Coordinates of N, CA, C and O in Angstrom, one line a residue:
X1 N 120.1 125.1 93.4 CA 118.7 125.2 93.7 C 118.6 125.0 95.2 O 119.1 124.2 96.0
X2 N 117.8 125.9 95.5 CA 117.5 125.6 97.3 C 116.2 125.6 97.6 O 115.4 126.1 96.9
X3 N 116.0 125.3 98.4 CA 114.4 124.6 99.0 C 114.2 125.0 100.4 O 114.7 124.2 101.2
X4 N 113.7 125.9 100.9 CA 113.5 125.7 102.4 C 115.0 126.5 103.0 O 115.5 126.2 104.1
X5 N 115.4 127.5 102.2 CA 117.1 127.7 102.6 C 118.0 126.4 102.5 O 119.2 126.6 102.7
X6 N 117.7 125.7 102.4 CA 119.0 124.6 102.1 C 119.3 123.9 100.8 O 118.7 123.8 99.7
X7 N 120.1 123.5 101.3 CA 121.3 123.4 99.5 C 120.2 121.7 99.1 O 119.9 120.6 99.7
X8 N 120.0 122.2 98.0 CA 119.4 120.1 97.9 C 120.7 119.5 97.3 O 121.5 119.9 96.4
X9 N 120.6 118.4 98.1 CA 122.2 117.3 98.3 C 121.3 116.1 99.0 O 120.1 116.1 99.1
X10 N 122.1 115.5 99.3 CA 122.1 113.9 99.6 C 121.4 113.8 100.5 O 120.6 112.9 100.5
X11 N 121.3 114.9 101.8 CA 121.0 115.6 103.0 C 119.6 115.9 103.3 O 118.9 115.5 104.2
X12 N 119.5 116.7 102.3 CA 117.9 117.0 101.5 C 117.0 116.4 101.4 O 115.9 116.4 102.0
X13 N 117.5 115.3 100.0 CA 116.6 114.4 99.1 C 116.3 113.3 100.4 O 115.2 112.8 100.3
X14 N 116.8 112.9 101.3 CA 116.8 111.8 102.6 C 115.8 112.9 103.6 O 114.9 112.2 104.2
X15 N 115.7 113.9 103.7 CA 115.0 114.7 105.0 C 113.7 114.9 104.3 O 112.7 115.1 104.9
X16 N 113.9 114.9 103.1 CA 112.6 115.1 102.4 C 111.5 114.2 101.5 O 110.4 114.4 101.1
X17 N 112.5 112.6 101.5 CA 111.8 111.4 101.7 C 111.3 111.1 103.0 O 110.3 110.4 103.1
X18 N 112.0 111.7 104.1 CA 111.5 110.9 105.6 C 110.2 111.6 105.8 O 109.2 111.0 106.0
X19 N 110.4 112.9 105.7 CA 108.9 113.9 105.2 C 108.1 113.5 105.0 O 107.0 113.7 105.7
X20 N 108.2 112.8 104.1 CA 106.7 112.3 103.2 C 106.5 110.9 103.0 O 105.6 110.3 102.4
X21 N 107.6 110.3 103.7 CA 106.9 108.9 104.2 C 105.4 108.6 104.7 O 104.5 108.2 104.0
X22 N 105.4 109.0 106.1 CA 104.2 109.1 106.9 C 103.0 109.3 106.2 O 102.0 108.6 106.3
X23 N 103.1 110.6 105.6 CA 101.7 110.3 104.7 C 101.4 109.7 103.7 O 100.2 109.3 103.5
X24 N 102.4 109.6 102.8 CA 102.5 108.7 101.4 C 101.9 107.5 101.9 O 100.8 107.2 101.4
X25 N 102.4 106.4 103.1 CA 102.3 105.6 103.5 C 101.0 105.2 104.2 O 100.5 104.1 104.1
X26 N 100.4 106.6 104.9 CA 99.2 106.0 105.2 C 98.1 106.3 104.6 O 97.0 106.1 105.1
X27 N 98.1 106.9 103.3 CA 97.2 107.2 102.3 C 96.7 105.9 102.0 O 95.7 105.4 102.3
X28 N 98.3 105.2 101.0 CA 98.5 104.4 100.5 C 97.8 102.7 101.2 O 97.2 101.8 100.6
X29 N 98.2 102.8 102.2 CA 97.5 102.0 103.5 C 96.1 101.8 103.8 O 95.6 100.7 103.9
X30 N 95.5 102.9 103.9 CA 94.2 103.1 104.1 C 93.3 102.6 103.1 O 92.3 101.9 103.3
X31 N 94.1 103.3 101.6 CA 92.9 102.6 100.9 C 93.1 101.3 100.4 O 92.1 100.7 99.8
X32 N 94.3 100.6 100.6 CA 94.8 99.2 100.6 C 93.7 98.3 101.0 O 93.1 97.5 100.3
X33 N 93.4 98.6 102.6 CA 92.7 98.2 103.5 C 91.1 98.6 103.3 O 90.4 98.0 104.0
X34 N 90.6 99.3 102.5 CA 89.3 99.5 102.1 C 89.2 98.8 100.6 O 88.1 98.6 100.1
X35 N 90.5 98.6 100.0 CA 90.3 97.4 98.8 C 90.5 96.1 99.6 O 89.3 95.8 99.6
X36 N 90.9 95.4 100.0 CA 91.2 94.5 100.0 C 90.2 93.3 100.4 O 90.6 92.1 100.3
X37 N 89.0 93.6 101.0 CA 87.8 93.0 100.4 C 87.5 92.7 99.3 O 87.4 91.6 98.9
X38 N 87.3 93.7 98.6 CA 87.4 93.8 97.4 C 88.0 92.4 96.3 O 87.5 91.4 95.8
X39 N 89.4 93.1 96.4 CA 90.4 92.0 95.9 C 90.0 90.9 96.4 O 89.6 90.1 95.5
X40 N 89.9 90.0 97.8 CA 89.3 89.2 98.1 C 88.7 88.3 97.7 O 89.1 87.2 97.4
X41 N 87.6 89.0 97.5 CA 86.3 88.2 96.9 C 86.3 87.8 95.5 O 85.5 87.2 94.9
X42 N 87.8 88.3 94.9 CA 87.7 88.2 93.5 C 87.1 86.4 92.8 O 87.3 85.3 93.3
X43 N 86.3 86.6 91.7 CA 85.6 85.2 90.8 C 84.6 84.8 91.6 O 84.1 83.8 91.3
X44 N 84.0 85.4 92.8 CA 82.4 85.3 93.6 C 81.3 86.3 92.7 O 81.6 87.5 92.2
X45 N 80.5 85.8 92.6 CA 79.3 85.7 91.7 C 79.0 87.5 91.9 O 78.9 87.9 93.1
X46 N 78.8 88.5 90.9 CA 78.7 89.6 90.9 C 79.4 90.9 91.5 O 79.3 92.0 91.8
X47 N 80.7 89.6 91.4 CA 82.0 90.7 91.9 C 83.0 90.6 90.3 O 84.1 91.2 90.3
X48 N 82.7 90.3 89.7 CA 83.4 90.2 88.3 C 84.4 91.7 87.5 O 85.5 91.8 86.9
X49 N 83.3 92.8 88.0 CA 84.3 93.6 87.8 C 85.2 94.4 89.1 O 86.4 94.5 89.2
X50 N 84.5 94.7 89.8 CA 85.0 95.1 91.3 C 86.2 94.1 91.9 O 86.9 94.8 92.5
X51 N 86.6 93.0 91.9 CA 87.7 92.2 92.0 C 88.8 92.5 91.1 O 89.8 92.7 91.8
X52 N 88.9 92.7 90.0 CA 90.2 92.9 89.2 C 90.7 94.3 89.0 O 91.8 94.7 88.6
X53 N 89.4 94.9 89.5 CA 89.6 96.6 89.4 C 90.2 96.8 90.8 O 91.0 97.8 90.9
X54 N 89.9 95.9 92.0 CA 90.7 96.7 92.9 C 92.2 95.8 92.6 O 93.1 96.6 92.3
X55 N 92.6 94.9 92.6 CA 93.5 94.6 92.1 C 94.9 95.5 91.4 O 96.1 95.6 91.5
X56 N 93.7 96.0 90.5 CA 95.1 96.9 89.2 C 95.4 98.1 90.4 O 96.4 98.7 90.5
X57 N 93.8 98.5 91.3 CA 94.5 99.8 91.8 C 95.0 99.4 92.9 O 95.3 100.5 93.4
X58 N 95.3 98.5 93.7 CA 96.4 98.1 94.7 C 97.4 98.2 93.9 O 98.1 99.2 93.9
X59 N 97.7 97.4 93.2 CA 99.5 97.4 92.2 C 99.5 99.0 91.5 O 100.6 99.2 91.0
X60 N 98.7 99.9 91.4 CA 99.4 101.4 91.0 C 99.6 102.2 92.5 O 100.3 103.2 92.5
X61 N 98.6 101.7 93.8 CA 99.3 102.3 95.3 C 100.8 101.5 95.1 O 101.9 102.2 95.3
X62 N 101.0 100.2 94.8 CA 102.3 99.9 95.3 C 103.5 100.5 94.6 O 104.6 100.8 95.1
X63 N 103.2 100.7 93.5 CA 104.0 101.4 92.3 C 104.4 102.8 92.7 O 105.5 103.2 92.9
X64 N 103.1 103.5 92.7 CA 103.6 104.9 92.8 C 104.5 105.3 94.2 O 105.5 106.0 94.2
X65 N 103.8 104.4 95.5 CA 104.1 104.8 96.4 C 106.2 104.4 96.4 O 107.0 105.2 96.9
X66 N 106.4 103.3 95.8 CA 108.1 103.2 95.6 C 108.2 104.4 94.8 O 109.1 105.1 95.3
X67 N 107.6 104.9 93.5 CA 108.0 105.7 93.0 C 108.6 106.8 93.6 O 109.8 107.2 93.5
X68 N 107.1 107.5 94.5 CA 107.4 108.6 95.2 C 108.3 108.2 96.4 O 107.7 109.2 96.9
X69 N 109.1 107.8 97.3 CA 109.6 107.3 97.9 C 110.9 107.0 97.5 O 111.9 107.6 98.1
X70 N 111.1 106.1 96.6 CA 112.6 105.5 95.9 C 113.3 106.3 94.8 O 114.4 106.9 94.8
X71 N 112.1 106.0 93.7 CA 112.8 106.8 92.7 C 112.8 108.3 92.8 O 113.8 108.8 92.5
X72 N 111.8 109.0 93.0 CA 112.3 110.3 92.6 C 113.1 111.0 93.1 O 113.6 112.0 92.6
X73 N 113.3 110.6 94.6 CA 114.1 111.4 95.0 C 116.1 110.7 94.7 O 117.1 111.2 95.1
X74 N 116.0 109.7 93.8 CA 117.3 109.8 93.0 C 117.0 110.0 91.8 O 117.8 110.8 91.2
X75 N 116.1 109.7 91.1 CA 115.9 110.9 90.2 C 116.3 112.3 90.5 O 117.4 112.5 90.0
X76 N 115.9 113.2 91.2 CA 116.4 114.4 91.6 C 117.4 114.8 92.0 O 117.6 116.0 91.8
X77 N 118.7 113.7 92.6 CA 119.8 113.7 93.1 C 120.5 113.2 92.0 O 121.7 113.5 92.3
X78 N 120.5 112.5 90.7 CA 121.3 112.5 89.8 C 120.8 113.7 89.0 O 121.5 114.7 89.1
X79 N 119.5 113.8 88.1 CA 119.4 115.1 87.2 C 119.3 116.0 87.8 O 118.3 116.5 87.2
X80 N 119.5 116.5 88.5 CA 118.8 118.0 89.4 C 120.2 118.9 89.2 O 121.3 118.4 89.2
X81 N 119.8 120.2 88.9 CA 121.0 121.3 89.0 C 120.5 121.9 90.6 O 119.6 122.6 91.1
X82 N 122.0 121.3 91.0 CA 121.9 121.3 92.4 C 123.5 122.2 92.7 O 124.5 121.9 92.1
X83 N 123.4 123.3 93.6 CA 124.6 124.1 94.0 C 125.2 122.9 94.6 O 124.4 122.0 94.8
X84 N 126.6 123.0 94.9 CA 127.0 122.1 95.5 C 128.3 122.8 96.4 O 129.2 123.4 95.8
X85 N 128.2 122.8 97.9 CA 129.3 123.3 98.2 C 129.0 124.6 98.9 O 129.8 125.3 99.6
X86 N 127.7 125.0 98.3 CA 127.2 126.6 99.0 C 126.7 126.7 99.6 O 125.9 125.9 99.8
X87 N 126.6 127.9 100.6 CA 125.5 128.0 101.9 C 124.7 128.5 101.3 O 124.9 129.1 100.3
X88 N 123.4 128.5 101.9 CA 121.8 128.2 101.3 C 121.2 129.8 101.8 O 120.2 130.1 102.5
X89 N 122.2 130.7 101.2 CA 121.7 132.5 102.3 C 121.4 133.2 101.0 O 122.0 133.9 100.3
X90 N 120.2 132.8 100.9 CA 119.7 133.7 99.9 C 119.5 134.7 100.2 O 120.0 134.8 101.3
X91 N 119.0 136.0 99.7 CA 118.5 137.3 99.8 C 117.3 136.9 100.1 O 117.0 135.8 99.7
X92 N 116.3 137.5 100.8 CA 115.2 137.9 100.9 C 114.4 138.5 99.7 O 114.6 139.7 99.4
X93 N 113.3 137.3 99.0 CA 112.7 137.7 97.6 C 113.2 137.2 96.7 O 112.5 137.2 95.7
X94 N 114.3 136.4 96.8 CA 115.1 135.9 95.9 C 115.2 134.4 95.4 O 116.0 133.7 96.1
X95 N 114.6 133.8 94.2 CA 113.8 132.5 93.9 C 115.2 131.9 94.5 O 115.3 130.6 94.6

């Protein structure tokens, strides 16, 4: 499998985490920081639901964001049918 002309290997799955750091991270950041009032204030009078709700959705930014980040890209590097050993010269047109 090749991506970009190059072989996905160890090489890859690392240049293509570093990729999407930056944004993953400041997505993830931003709206951290626009909950976290939120979470704050949690058990203050007429914040009852708005406190536990940002809560759950801070812990699915921290989740996903390891997900996308940690796991899938070894996910991908152990199940992935990945050439190994070949140079990445595809044909022109050629998936």
């Amino acid at each position: 499998m090749y991506v970009d002309r190059l072989a996905s290997n160890m090489d890859t799955a690392v240049r293509g985490a570093s990729e999407r750091l930056v944004p993953i991270l400041m997505t993830a950041l931003v709206t951290a920081l626009a909950l976290l009032p939120l979470a704050a204030t949690i058990g203050s009078p007429g914040n009852e639901i708005e406190g536990p709700s940002a809560i759950v959705i801070l812990g699915g930014l921290i989740t996903t964001t390891a997900l996308n980040l940690i796991v899938l890209p070894t996910l991908a590097l152990r199940y992935g049918r990945f050439a190994r050993g070949e140079l990445a010269e595809a044909e022109p047109g050629t998936p």
